[in-house]
């Protein structure tokens, strides 16, 4: 209702609420039932009927309200007979507020009901002993006994003025409150944990969705556009496959650089680079693994050159790359089933094979053997002894 | 030899229909299944020559199918197909009794050839599986313990030679020419490696597979 007044008069909602609370204090509590009545009988913005008009047909709600009102009146009469003081003066108007709230609760639209229910939840759970079985009932009885005992103790303490007794009474009252409200607090805590878990899951899903979008969907779009170029499609599919695989099965981010590369990593990089640059699939198999030193870096450089040569000149539709790490040496084979060439007929100014492959290997004490003939494909076998001091034991 | 009768077991309908369309003329696809239990029932009923088996199935690994059928119908042969190169999966299905393993990116002609070879009782290794096996049987440095059963726990140098060439993408025919032996001999080397792979209790094999477990 405060929002309604605020909209009507042009004040901010908070101001209106503060004013309402002040009025409630000054009026000795009588403004509260007035507010409830307003809630009941003024239709909410954008709605035709007020809650009150709906409540008129709710015979059960009216009976409940009347029953509650008479019960509260009885209780208040009893309390005022015991000289309740200011409390009773404040409590009388609230009898009518309660009746109004009961009617609102039963007839309000969904969202307002939810608000009320959240406010009433602790009382509801406490009162809902029938469906929760013996334990809940026991809890209530125990809480009641503690409460009565505690309050009794507090009152008796006033008379005897003993110092420790009121403390005991307070402890008992607190225990009673904990017993009644404890389960509710626990549930809130549990809900919080569940909520956090759900959030983590949602974040994970968003992360995966982003990954799939960045890589898979982009590649699929590219593939659709390049559908007339089978070579390009295969290349894209393989690139995507490798990226996804390394992310799914090896937990590696495809974009992260490998700081200390091992032989397997080096071979994989040659494979990726050649496939990306020349569009020829490279089948790489590595057996064993070891860390890299200068000699093995030279071996990898020679292998890269041989693979690039195969991709550029052989015309083969696939290149095999095989690396094996043995205790004493590392061997690497680059092989294609392409056109091959006549080693004698290579012009002297074509330094690729001679310098980049053969020279690189022999300078470091390795060997390079090229087996080829026109129409027979090419096989480059590279061997490098392992520097045992630098290698992993 | 008439075209081998094949059952496809794969949980991807798209993949099954693709394989069926491609292999249709070269082999006789008699049935398809998409999970472990339906596959076991179907294979027991149809008794095909070869089962093309996906390593990953929703109701358990492909090895569950192999194990169930091996005991009741030992004549049915399995060729494992996989999109993943996870060594432990491949080794598991081979050790369960599959006669070979190829990746799903294999060409149709090669797949048809692999099916025929498995139907004839030979073993089929993809270049990647050959790499796995070499790795698994490699003598680990500092591994002083002698093999429990030298007959089963070690590869001969010829077998290693053949596996290396397979890993380099050689066909059996090319291997035979390279090593000056007959294709039949190449096949018997590969079958012997398969037998070792299946029967060896070599501790490195288990450890090797365990070390490469996926996190």
Coordinates of C-alpha atoms in Angstrom, one line a residue:
Chain A
X1 CA 0.0 0.0 0.0
X2 CA 2.9 2.3 0.7
X3 CA 3.9 2.0 -2.9
X4 CA 0.4 3.0 -4.0
X5 CA 0.4 6.1 -1.8
X6 CA 3.9 7.0 -3.0
X7 CA 2.8 6.7 -6.6
X8 CA -0.3 8.7 -5.9
X9 CA 1.3 11.6 -4.1
X10 CA 4.7 11.5 -5.8
X11 CA 6.8 10.8 -2.7
X12 CA 9.5 8.1 -2.6
X13 CA 8.3 4.7 -1.2
X14 CA 10.9 4.8 1.6
X15 CA 9.6 8.2 2.8
X16 CA 6.0 7.0 2.8
X17 CA 7.0 3.9 4.8
X18 CA 8.9 5.9 7.4
X19 CA 5.9 8.2 7.8
X20 CA 3.7 5.2 8.2
X21 CA 5.8 3.7 10.9
X22 CA 5.9 7.1 12.8
X23 CA 2.1 7.3 12.5
X24 CA 1.8 3.8 13.8
X25 CA 4.0 4.7 16.9
X26 CA 2.1 7.9 17.6
X27 CA -1.3 6.3 17.2
X28 CA -0.5 3.7 19.8
X29 CA -0.7 0.9 17.3
X30 CA -4.1 1.8 15.8
X31 CA -2.6 2.7 12.5
X32 CA -1.5 -0.9 11.8
X33 CA -5.1 -2.3 11.4
X34 CA -5.9 0.7 9.3
X35 CA -3.0 -0.2 7.0
X36 CA -4.1 -3.8 6.8
X37 CA -7.6 -2.6 6.0
X38 CA -6.2 -0.5 3.2
X39 CA -4.3 -3.5 1.9
X40 CA -7.5 -5.4 2.1
X41 CA -9.9 -3.0 0.4
X42 CA -7.8 -0.9 -2.0
X43 CA -7.2 -2.8 -5.3
X44 CA -3.6 -3.1 -6.3
X45 CA -2.4 -1.1 -9.2
X46 CA -3.5 -2.7 -12.5
X47 CA -6.1 -4.9 -10.9
X48 CA -9.9 -4.6 -10.9
X49 CA -10.9 -6.3 -7.6
X50 CA -9.5 -5.6 -4.2
X51 CA -8.4 -8.5 -2.0
X52 CA -11.4 -7.7 0.2
X53 CA -13.9 -8.3 -2.5
X54 CA -12.5 -11.7 -3.0
X55 CA -12.4 -12.3 0.7
X56 CA -16.1 -11.7 1.0
X57 CA -16.8 -15.0 -0.7
X58 CA -14.2 -16.9 1.4
X59 CA -16.5 -18.2 4.1
X60 CA -13.8 -20.3 5.6
X61 CA -11.3 -17.4 5.8
X62 CA -13.9 -15.3 7.5
X63 CA -14.6 -18.0 10.0
X64 CA -10.9 -18.4 10.6
X65 CA -10.5 -14.7 11.1
X66 CA -13.4 -14.5 13.6
X67 CA -12.1 -17.5 15.4
X68 CA -8.6 -16.1 15.7
X69 CA -9.9 -12.7 16.8
X70 CA -12.0 -14.1 19.6
X71 CA -9.1 -16.3 20.7
X72 CA -6.8 -13.3 20.8
X73 CA -9.4 -11.2 22.7
X74 CA -9.6 -14.0 25.3
X75 CA -5.8 -14.1 25.7
X76 CA -5.5 -10.3 25.9
X77 CA -8.3 -10.1 28.5
X78 CA -6.4 -12.7 30.5
X79 CA -3.2 -10.8 30.2
X80 CA -4.8 -7.4 31.1
X81 CA -6.3 -9.0 34.1
X82 CA -2.7 -9.9 35.2
X83 CA -1.8 -6.2 34.6
X84 CA 0.0 -6.3 31.2
X85 CA 0.6 -2.6 31.1
X86 CA 1.6 -0.9 27.9
X87 CA 1.8 -4.2 26.0
X88 CA -2.0 -4.7 26.2
X89 CA -2.7 -1.2 24.9
X90 CA -0.5 -2.0 21.9
X91 CA -1.9 -5.4 21.4
X92 CA -5.6 -4.6 21.1
X93 CA -5.4 -3.0 17.6
X94 CA -3.3 -5.9 16.5
X95 CA -6.2 -8.3 17.0
X96 CA -7.9 -6.6 14.1
X97 CA -4.6 -6.6 12.1
X98 CA -4.4 -10.3 12.6
X99 CA -8.0 -10.8 11.3
X100 CA -7.2 -8.7 8.3
X101 CA -3.9 -10.5 7.6
X102 CA -5.7 -13.9 7.7
X103 CA -8.1 -12.7 5.1
X104 CA -5.3 -11.3 3.0
X105 CA -3.3 -14.4 3.3
X106 CA -6.1 -16.6 2.0
X107 CA -7.1 -14.3 -0.9
X108 CA -4.0 -12.3 -1.9
X109 CA -2.5 -12.8 -5.4
X110 CA 0.4 -15.3 -5.7
X111 CA 3.3 -13.0 -5.1
X112 CA 1.9 -11.3 -2.0
X113 CA 1.1 -14.8 -0.6
X114 CA 4.7 -15.8 -1.1
X115 CA 5.9 -12.7 0.8
X116 CA 3.5 -13.5 3.7
X117 CA 4.4 -17.1 3.7
X118 CA 8.1 -16.3 4.1
X119 CA 7.3 -14.1 7.1
X120 CA 5.1 -16.8 8.6
X121 CA 7.4 -19.7 7.8
X122 CA 8.9 -20.2 11.3
X123 CA 5.5 -20.2 12.9
X124 CA 4.1 -22.5 10.3
X125 CA 6.9 -25.1 10.7
X126 CA 6.5 -24.9 14.4
X127 CA 2.7 -25.4 14.2
X128 CA 2.9 -28.1 11.5
X129 CA 3.5 -30.9 14.0
X130 CA 0.9 -33.2 12.7
X131 CA 2.6 -33.9 9.4
X132 CA 6.1 -34.0 10.7
X133 CA 5.5 -36.9 13.2
X134 CA 6.5 -37.5 16.7
X135 CA 9.9 -35.8 16.7
X136 CA 8.4 -32.5 15.8
X137 CA 5.6 -32.8 18.4
X138 CA 8.2 -33.7 21.0
X139 CA 10.3 -30.7 20.0
X140 CA 7.3 -28.4 20.4
X141 CA 6.3 -29.8 23.8
X142 CA 9.9 -29.5 25.0
X143 CA 10.1 -25.9 23.7
X144 CA 6.8 -25.1 25.4
X145 CA 8.0 -26.5 28.7
X146 CA 11.3 -24.6 28.5
X147 CA 9.5 -21.4 27.7
X148 CA 7.0 -21.8 30.5
X149 CA 9.8 -22.7 32.9
X150 CA 12.0 -19.9 31.7
X151 CA 9.3 -17.2 32.0
X152 CA 8.2 -18.6 35.4
X153 CA 11.8 -18.4 36.6
X154 CA 12.2 -14.9 35.3
X155 CA 9.1 -13.7 37.2
X156 CA 10.0 -15.6 40.4
X157 CA 13.5 -14.2 40.2
X158 CA 12.0 -10.6 40.4
X159 CA 10.5 -11.5 43.7
X160 CA 13.5 -13.1 45.3
X161 CA 16.0 -10.8 43.6
X162 CA 18.6 -13.6 43.3
X163 CA 21.3 -12.7 40.9
X164 CA 21.9 -16.0 39.1
X165 CA 18.3 -16.9 38.6
X166 CA 17.2 -14.5 35.9
X167 CA 20.2 -15.6 33.9
X168 CA 19.0 -19.2 34.0
X169 CA 15.6 -18.0 32.9
X170 CA 17.0 -16.2 30.0
X171 CA 19.0 -19.3 29.0
X172 CA 15.9 -21.4 29.1
X173 CA 13.9 -18.9 27.0
X174 CA 16.7 -18.8 24.4
X175 CA 16.9 -22.6 24.4
X176 CA 13.1 -22.7 23.7
X177 CA 13.5 -20.2 20.8
X178 CA 16.4 -22.3 19.3
X179 CA 14.3 -25.4 19.6
X180 CA 11.4 -23.8 17.8
X181 CA 13.3 -21.9 15.1
X182 CA 16.4 -24.1 14.8
X183 CA 15.1 -26.3 12.0
X184 CA 14.1 -23.2 10.0
X185 CA 17.6 -21.7 10.3
X186 CA 19.1 -25.0 9.3
X187 CA 16.9 -25.1 6.3
X188 CA 18.0 -21.6 5.3
X189 CA 21.6 -22.5 5.6
X190 CA 21.1 -25.7 3.5
X191 CA 19.3 -23.7 0.9
X192 CA 22.2 -21.3 0.7
X193 CA 24.6 -24.2 0.1
X194 CA 22.4 -25.6 -2.6
X195 CA 22.0 -22.3 -4.2
X196 CA 25.8 -21.8 -4.3
X197 CA 26.2 -25.3 -5.9
X198 CA 23.6 -24.5 -8.5
X199 CA 25.5 -21.3 -9.3
X200 CA 28.7 -23.1 -9.7
X201 CA 27.0 -25.6 -12.1
X202 CA 25.5 -22.7 -14.0
X203 CA 28.8 -21.0 -14.4
X204 CA 30.4 -24.3 -15.6
X205 CA 27.6 -24.6 -18.2
X206 CA 28.2 -21.0 -19.4
X207 CA 31.9 -21.8 -19.6
X208 CA 31.3 -24.9 -21.7
X209 CA 28.8 -23.1 -23.9
X210 CA 31.3 -20.3 -24.5
X211 CA 34.0 -22.9 -25.4
X212 CA 31.7 -24.7 -27.8
X213 CA 30.7 -21.4 -29.3
X214 CA 34.2 -20.1 -29.7
X215 CA 35.5 -23.3 -31.3
X216 CA 33.0 -25.8 -32.5
X217 CA 30.3 -23.5 -33.7
X218 CA 32.7 -21.2 -35.4
X219 CA 34.4 -24.2 -37.2
X220 CA 31.0 -25.6 -38.2
X221 CA 30.1 -22.2 -39.7
X222 CA 33.4 -22.1 -41.6
X223 CA 32.8 -25.7 -42.8
X224 CA 29.4 -24.7 -44.2
X225 CA 30.9 -21.8 -46.1
X226 CA 33.7 -23.9 -47.5
X227 CA 31.6 -26.9 -48.3
X228 CA 32.8 -26.9 -51.9
X229 CA 36.4 -27.4 -50.9
X230 CA 36.8 -30.9 -49.4
X231 CA 40.5 -30.3 -48.6
X232 CA 39.7 -27.2 -46.5
X233 CA 36.7 -29.0 -44.8
X234 CA 38.9 -31.9 -43.8
X235 CA 41.6 -29.6 -42.5
X236 CA 39.1 -27.6 -40.5
X237 CA 37.5 -30.7 -39.1
X238 CA 40.8 -32.1 -38.0
X239 CA 41.9 -28.9 -36.4
X240 CA 38.7 -28.7 -34.5
X241 CA 38.9 -32.3 -33.5
X242 CA 42.4 -32.0 -32.1
X243 CA 41.5 -28.9 -30.2
X244 CA 38.4 -30.4 -28.7
X245 CA 40.2 -33.6 -27.8
X246 CA 43.1 -31.9 -26.1
X247 CA 40.6 -29.8 -24.1
X248 CA 38.3 -32.7 -23.2
X249 CA 40.7 -35.6 -22.6
X250 CA 43.9 -33.9 -21.7
X251 CA 42.5 -30.8 -19.9
X252 CA 44.8 -28.5 -21.9
X253 CA 43.7 -25.2 -23.2
X254 CA 44.5 -25.2 -26.9
X255 CA 45.6 -21.6 -26.7
X256 CA 48.0 -22.0 -23.9
X257 CA 51.6 -22.4 -24.8
X258 CA 53.5 -25.2 -23.4
X259 CA 56.3 -23.7 -21.4
X260 CA 58.6 -26.7 -21.1
X261 CA 57.9 -28.7 -24.2
X262 CA 58.6 -32.5 -24.3
X263 CA 59.3 -34.5 -27.4
X264 CA 55.6 -35.5 -27.7
X265 CA 54.6 -31.9 -27.4
X266 CA 57.1 -30.9 -30.1
X267 CA 55.8 -33.5 -32.5
X268 CA 52.3 -32.5 -31.8
X269 CA 53.2 -28.9 -32.6
X270 CA 54.8 -29.8 -35.9
X271 CA 51.6 -31.8 -36.7
X272 CA 49.3 -28.8 -35.9
X273 CA 51.4 -26.2 -37.7
X274 CA 51.8 -28.2 -40.9
X275 CA 48.1 -29.2 -41.0
X276 CA 47.1 -25.6 -40.4
X277 CA 49.5 -24.1 -42.9
X278 CA 49.4 -26.7 -45.7
X279 CA 46.1 -28.4 -45.2
X280 CA 47.6 -31.9 -45.3
X281 CA 46.6 -34.3 -42.5
X282 CA 49.5 -35.5 -40.4
X283 CA 49.2 -38.8 -38.5
X284 CA 51.5 -38.5 -35.6
X285 CA 52.4 -41.4 -33.3
X286 CA 54.9 -41.1 -30.4
X287 CA 56.2 -43.9 -28.3
X288 CA 57.7 -42.8 -25.0
X289 CA 58.6 -39.2 -24.1
X290 CA 61.5 -37.2 -22.8
X291 CA 62.4 -33.6 -22.2
X292 CA 64.1 -31.6 -24.9
X293 CA 67.7 -30.5 -25.0
X294 CA 69.6 -28.7 -27.8
X295 CA 70.2 -31.9 -29.7
X296 CA 66.5 -32.9 -29.6
X297 CA 65.5 -29.4 -30.6
X298 CA 67.7 -29.8 -33.6
X299 CA 66.0 -33.2 -34.3
X300 CA 62.6 -31.6 -34.1
X301 CA 63.6 -28.7 -36.4
X302 CA 64.9 -31.2 -39.0
X303 CA 61.7 -33.2 -38.6
X304 CA 59.6 -30.1 -39.1
X305 CA 61.5 -29.3 -42.3
X306 CA 61.1 -32.8 -43.6
X307 CA 57.3 -32.7 -42.8
X308 CA 56.9 -29.3 -44.5
X309 CA 58.8 -30.6 -47.6
X310 CA 56.5 -33.6 -47.7
X311 CA 53.4 -31.3 -47.4
X312 CA 54.6 -29.0 -50.1
X313 CA 56.1 -31.3 -52.7
X314 CA 54.9 -34.9 -52.3
X315 CA 51.3 -34.5 -53.2
X316 CA 50.4 -37.2 -50.7
X317 CA 47.1 -37.0 -49.0
X318 CA 48.5 -37.9 -45.6
X319 CA 51.9 -37.7 -43.9
X320 CA 53.0 -40.0 -41.2
X321 CA 55.1 -38.7 -38.3
X322 CA 56.5 -41.4 -35.9
X323 CA 58.7 -40.7 -33.0
X324 CA 60.2 -43.3 -30.6
X325 CA 62.1 -42.5 -27.5
X326 CA 64.4 -45.4 -26.5
X327 CA 66.9 -45.4 -23.6
X328 CA 69.8 -44.6 -25.8
X329 CA 68.4 -42.7 -28.8
X330 CA 65.4 -40.9 -30.2
X331 CA 64.3 -41.8 -33.7
X332 CA 61.9 -39.9 -35.8
X333 CA 60.4 -41.0 -39.1
X334 CA 58.6 -38.7 -41.6
X335 CA 56.9 -40.6 -44.3
X336 CA 54.6 -40.0 -47.2
X337 CA 53.2 -42.0 -50.1
X338 CA 53.6 -39.2 -52.6
X339 CA 55.5 -38.8 -55.8
X340 CA 59.0 -39.1 -54.3
X341 CA 62.0 -37.8 -56.2
X342 CA 65.3 -38.7 -57.6
X343 CA 67.9 -37.6 -54.9
X344 CA 70.6 -37.3 -57.6
X345 CA 68.5 -34.9 -59.6
X346 CA 67.9 -32.3 -56.9
X347 CA 69.5 -29.0 -58.0
X348 CA 72.4 -27.9 -56.0
X349 CA 70.8 -24.6 -55.1
X350 CA 67.9 -26.3 -53.4
X351 CA 69.3 -26.4 -49.9
X352 CA 66.1 -27.5 -48.0
X353 CA 66.9 -31.1 -47.6
X354 CA 70.7 -30.9 -47.6
X355 CA 71.1 -28.1 -45.1
X356 CA 68.0 -28.0 -43.0
X357 CA 67.7 -31.7 -42.5
X358 CA 71.0 -33.4 -43.2
X359 CA 73.3 -30.6 -41.9
X360 CA 71.3 -30.0 -38.8
X361 CA 71.4 -33.7 -37.8
X362 CA 75.1 -34.4 -38.6
X363 CA 76.3 -31.3 -36.9
X364 CA 75.0 -32.7 -33.6
X365 CA 76.1 -36.2 -34.1
X366 CA 72.8 -37.5 -35.4
X367 CA 72.0 -39.2 -38.7
X368 CA 69.5 -38.6 -41.4
X369 CA 68.6 -41.2 -44.0
X370 CA 66.4 -40.4 -46.9
X371 CA 64.8 -43.2 -48.8
X372 CA 63.0 -42.2 -52.0
X373 CA 62.4 -42.8 -55.6
X374 CA 60.1 -41.3 -58.2
X375 CA 56.6 -42.7 -57.6
X376 CA 57.7 -44.5 -54.4
X377 CA 57.0 -41.9 -51.8
X378 CA 59.6 -40.5 -49.4
X379 CA 60.8 -41.7 -46.0
X380 CA 63.1 -39.5 -43.9
X381 CA 64.6 -41.4 -40.9
X382 CA 66.2 -39.2 -38.3
X383 CA 68.2 -40.6 -35.3
X384 CA 69.8 -38.7 -32.5
X385 CA 71.6 -40.1 -29.5
X386 CA 70.2 -39.0 -26.2
X387 CA 72.3 -36.9 -23.9
X388 CA 71.8 -39.0 -20.8
X389 CA 72.8 -36.3 -18.3
X390 CA 70.2 -33.9 -19.6
X391 CA 67.4 -36.4 -19.9
X392 CA 64.8 -37.4 -17.4
X393 CA 65.9 -40.6 -15.5
Chain B
X1 CA 34.9 -65.8 -49.5
X2 CA 31.4 -64.3 -49.3
X3 CA 31.0 -60.9 -47.8
X4 CA 31.3 -61.0 -44.0
X5 CA 28.1 -60.5 -42.0
X6 CA 28.5 -57.5 -39.7
X7 CA 26.6 -56.1 -36.7
X8 CA 27.2 -52.4 -35.9
X9 CA 27.2 -51.3 -32.3
X10 CA 27.4 -47.6 -31.7
X11 CA 25.3 -45.2 -29.8
X12 CA 25.4 -42.6 -32.6
X13 CA 22.6 -43.3 -35.1
X14 CA 24.2 -40.9 -37.5
X15 CA 27.5 -42.8 -37.4
X16 CA 25.8 -46.2 -37.8
X17 CA 23.8 -45.1 -40.9
X18 CA 27.0 -43.5 -42.3
X19 CA 29.0 -46.7 -41.9
X20 CA 26.1 -48.8 -43.2
X21 CA 25.8 -46.7 -46.3
X22 CA 29.5 -46.7 -47.0
X23 CA 30.2 -50.4 -46.2
X24 CA 26.9 -51.6 -47.7
X25 CA 28.4 -53.0 -50.9
X26 CA 31.5 -54.5 -49.4
X27 CA 30.1 -56.3 -46.3
X28 CA 26.6 -57.4 -45.3
X29 CA 25.4 -55.3 -42.4
X30 CA 22.8 -57.6 -40.7
X31 CA 21.9 -55.5 -37.6
X32 CA 22.5 -52.5 -35.5
X33 CA 22.4 -51.8 -31.8
X34 CA 23.0 -48.7 -29.7
X35 CA 23.8 -50.0 -26.2
X36 CA 25.4 -52.8 -24.3
X37 CA 22.4 -55.0 -23.5
X38 CA 20.6 -54.7 -26.9
X39 CA 23.9 -55.4 -28.5
X40 CA 24.4 -58.6 -26.5
X41 CA 20.9 -59.8 -27.3
X42 CA 21.2 -59.0 -31.0
X43 CA 24.6 -60.6 -31.4
X44 CA 23.5 -63.8 -29.7
X45 CA 20.6 -63.9 -32.0
X46 CA 22.2 -63.1 -35.3
X47 CA 25.7 -64.6 -34.7
X48 CA 27.5 -62.3 -37.2
X49 CA 31.1 -62.9 -38.4
X50 CA 32.3 -59.5 -37.2
X51 CA 30.9 -56.9 -34.7
X52 CA 32.0 -53.3 -35.3
X53 CA 32.0 -52.1 -31.7
X54 CA 32.2 -48.6 -30.4
X55 CA 34.5 -48.4 -27.4
X56 CA 32.2 -45.9 -25.7
X57 CA 28.7 -47.0 -25.0
X58 CA 26.2 -45.3 -22.6
X59 CA 25.5 -48.5 -20.6
X60 CA 29.2 -49.4 -20.0
X61 CA 32.3 -49.7 -22.1
X62 CA 32.4 -51.8 -25.3
X63 CA 34.4 -54.4 -23.4
X64 CA 31.2 -55.4 -21.5
X65 CA 29.8 -56.6 -24.9
X66 CA 32.9 -58.5 -25.8
X67 CA 33.1 -60.2 -22.4
X68 CA 29.5 -61.3 -22.5
X69 CA 29.7 -62.7 -26.0
X70 CA 33.2 -64.3 -25.7
X71 CA 32.0 -66.8 -23.1
X72 CA 28.9 -67.9 -25.0
X73 CA 29.8 -67.4 -28.7
X74 CA 33.6 -67.4 -29.1
X75 CA 33.4 -67.6 -32.9
X76 CA 32.1 -64.0 -33.1
X77 CA 34.9 -61.5 -33.7
X78 CA 35.1 -57.9 -32.6
X79 CA 36.7 -54.9 -34.3
X80 CA 36.8 -51.9 -31.9
X81 CA 36.1 -48.5 -33.3
X82 CA 36.7 -45.4 -31.4
X83 CA 36.7 -41.6 -31.7
X84 CA 38.8 -41.2 -28.7
X85 CA 42.5 -42.2 -28.5
X86 CA 42.5 -42.7 -24.8
X87 CA 44.9 -45.7 -24.4
X88 CA 43.2 -47.2 -21.4
X89 CA 39.9 -47.6 -23.3
X90 CA 41.5 -49.2 -26.3
X91 CA 43.7 -51.5 -24.2
X92 CA 40.6 -52.5 -22.1
X93 CA 38.6 -53.5 -25.1
X94 CA 41.5 -55.3 -26.8
X95 CA 42.3 -57.2 -23.6
X96 CA 38.6 -58.2 -23.3
X97 CA 39.1 -60.0 -26.6
X98 CA 38.6 -57.6 -29.6
X99 CA 40.7 -58.6 -32.6
X100 CA 41.6 -55.1 -33.5
X101 CA 41.1 -51.4 -33.1
X102 CA 40.7 -48.6 -35.7
X103 CA 39.8 -44.9 -35.3
X104 CA 36.5 -43.6 -36.7
X105 CA 38.4 -41.4 -39.1
X106 CA 39.5 -44.5 -41.1
X107 CA 38.7 -44.5 -44.8
X108 CA 35.9 -46.7 -46.0
X109 CA 38.2 -48.9 -48.1
X110 CA 40.5 -49.4 -45.1
X111 CA 37.5 -50.2 -42.8
X112 CA 36.1 -52.7 -45.2
X113 CA 39.6 -54.3 -45.5
X114 CA 39.9 -54.3 -41.7
X115 CA 36.5 -56.1 -41.4
X116 CA 37.6 -58.7 -43.9
X117 CA 40.8 -59.2 -42.1
X118 CA 39.2 -59.6 -38.7
X119 CA 36.6 -62.0 -40.2
X120 CA 39.5 -64.1 -41.5
X121 CA 40.9 -64.3 -38.0
X122 CA 43.7 -61.8 -38.3
X123 CA 44.4 -58.9 -36.1
X124 CA 44.0 -55.2 -37.1
X125 CA 46.0 -52.5 -35.5
X126 CA 45.6 -48.8 -36.3
X127 CA 48.8 -46.8 -36.4
X128 CA 47.9 -45.4 -33.1
X129 CA 47.3 -48.7 -31.4
X130 CA 50.6 -49.9 -32.7
X131 CA 52.1 -46.8 -31.0
X132 CA 50.3 -47.7 -27.7
X133 CA 51.5 -51.3 -27.8
X134 CA 55.1 -50.3 -28.4
X135 CA 54.8 -47.8 -25.6
X136 CA 53.3 -50.4 -23.3
X137 CA 55.8 -53.1 -23.9
X138 CA 58.8 -50.7 -23.9
X139 CA 61.4 -51.5 -21.3
X140 CA 61.1 -48.8 -18.7
X141 CA 64.5 -47.4 -17.7
X142 CA 65.5 -48.6 -14.3
X143 CA 63.0 -51.4 -14.5
X144 CA 65.4 -54.2 -13.3
X145 CA 62.7 -56.7 -12.6
X146 CA 62.8 -59.5 -15.1
X147 CA 59.5 -60.2 -16.9
X148 CA 57.4 -62.9 -15.3
X149 CA 56.8 -64.8 -18.5
X150 CA 59.3 -63.8 -21.3
X151 CA 57.2 -65.6 -23.9
X152 CA 54.2 -63.3 -23.2
X153 CA 55.7 -60.3 -21.6
X154 CA 58.2 -59.2 -24.3
X155 CA 57.9 -58.4 -28.0
X156 CA 60.5 -59.9 -30.3
X157 CA 62.6 -57.5 -32.3
X158 CA 60.7 -58.5 -35.5
X159 CA 57.4 -57.8 -33.8
X160 CA 58.6 -54.4 -32.7
X161 CA 59.8 -53.8 -36.3
X162 CA 56.3 -54.6 -37.7
X163 CA 54.6 -52.4 -35.1
X164 CA 56.9 -49.5 -35.9
X165 CA 56.0 -49.7 -39.5
X166 CA 52.3 -49.9 -38.8
X167 CA 52.7 -46.8 -36.6
X168 CA 54.3 -45.1 -39.6
X169 CA 51.2 -45.8 -41.6
X170 CA 52.5 -48.7 -43.7
X171 CA 50.0 -51.2 -45.0
X172 CA 50.7 -54.9 -44.5
X173 CA 51.7 -55.2 -48.1
X174 CA 54.2 -52.4 -47.7
X175 CA 55.6 -53.9 -44.5
X176 CA 56.1 -57.2 -46.2
X177 CA 58.0 -55.5 -49.0
X178 CA 60.0 -53.4 -46.6
X179 CA 61.1 -56.4 -44.4
X180 CA 61.4 -58.9 -47.2
X181 CA 58.7 -61.2 -45.7
X182 CA 55.3 -62.4 -46.9
X183 CA 52.1 -60.7 -46.0
X184 CA 51.1 -63.9 -44.2
X185 CA 54.1 -63.5 -42.0
X186 CA 53.2 -59.9 -41.2
X187 CA 49.8 -61.0 -40.2
X188 CA 51.1 -63.7 -38.0
X189 CA 53.4 -61.2 -36.2
X190 CA 50.5 -58.9 -35.6
X191 CA 48.3 -61.8 -34.3
X192 CA 51.1 -62.8 -32.0
X193 CA 51.4 -59.2 -30.6
X194 CA 47.6 -59.3 -30.1
X195 CA 47.8 -62.5 -28.2
X196 CA 50.6 -61.1 -26.0
X197 CA 48.6 -58.0 -25.4
X198 CA 45.5 -60.0 -24.4
X199 CA 47.3 -62.6 -22.2
X200 CA 50.3 -60.8 -20.7
X201 CA 50.1 -60.2 -17.0
X202 CA 53.1 -58.0 -17.4
X203 CA 52.9 -55.4 -14.7
X204 CA 54.1 -52.6 -16.9
X205 CA 51.0 -53.1 -19.0
X206 CA 48.7 -52.4 -16.2
X207 CA 50.8 -49.7 -14.8
X208 CA 51.2 -48.2 -18.2
X209 CA 47.5 -48.0 -18.8
X210 CA 46.9 -46.7 -15.3
X211 CA 49.5 -43.9 -15.7
X212 CA 47.7 -42.8 -18.8
X213 CA 44.3 -42.8 -17.1
X214 CA 42.3 -39.7 -17.9
X215 CA 41.7 -37.3 -15.0

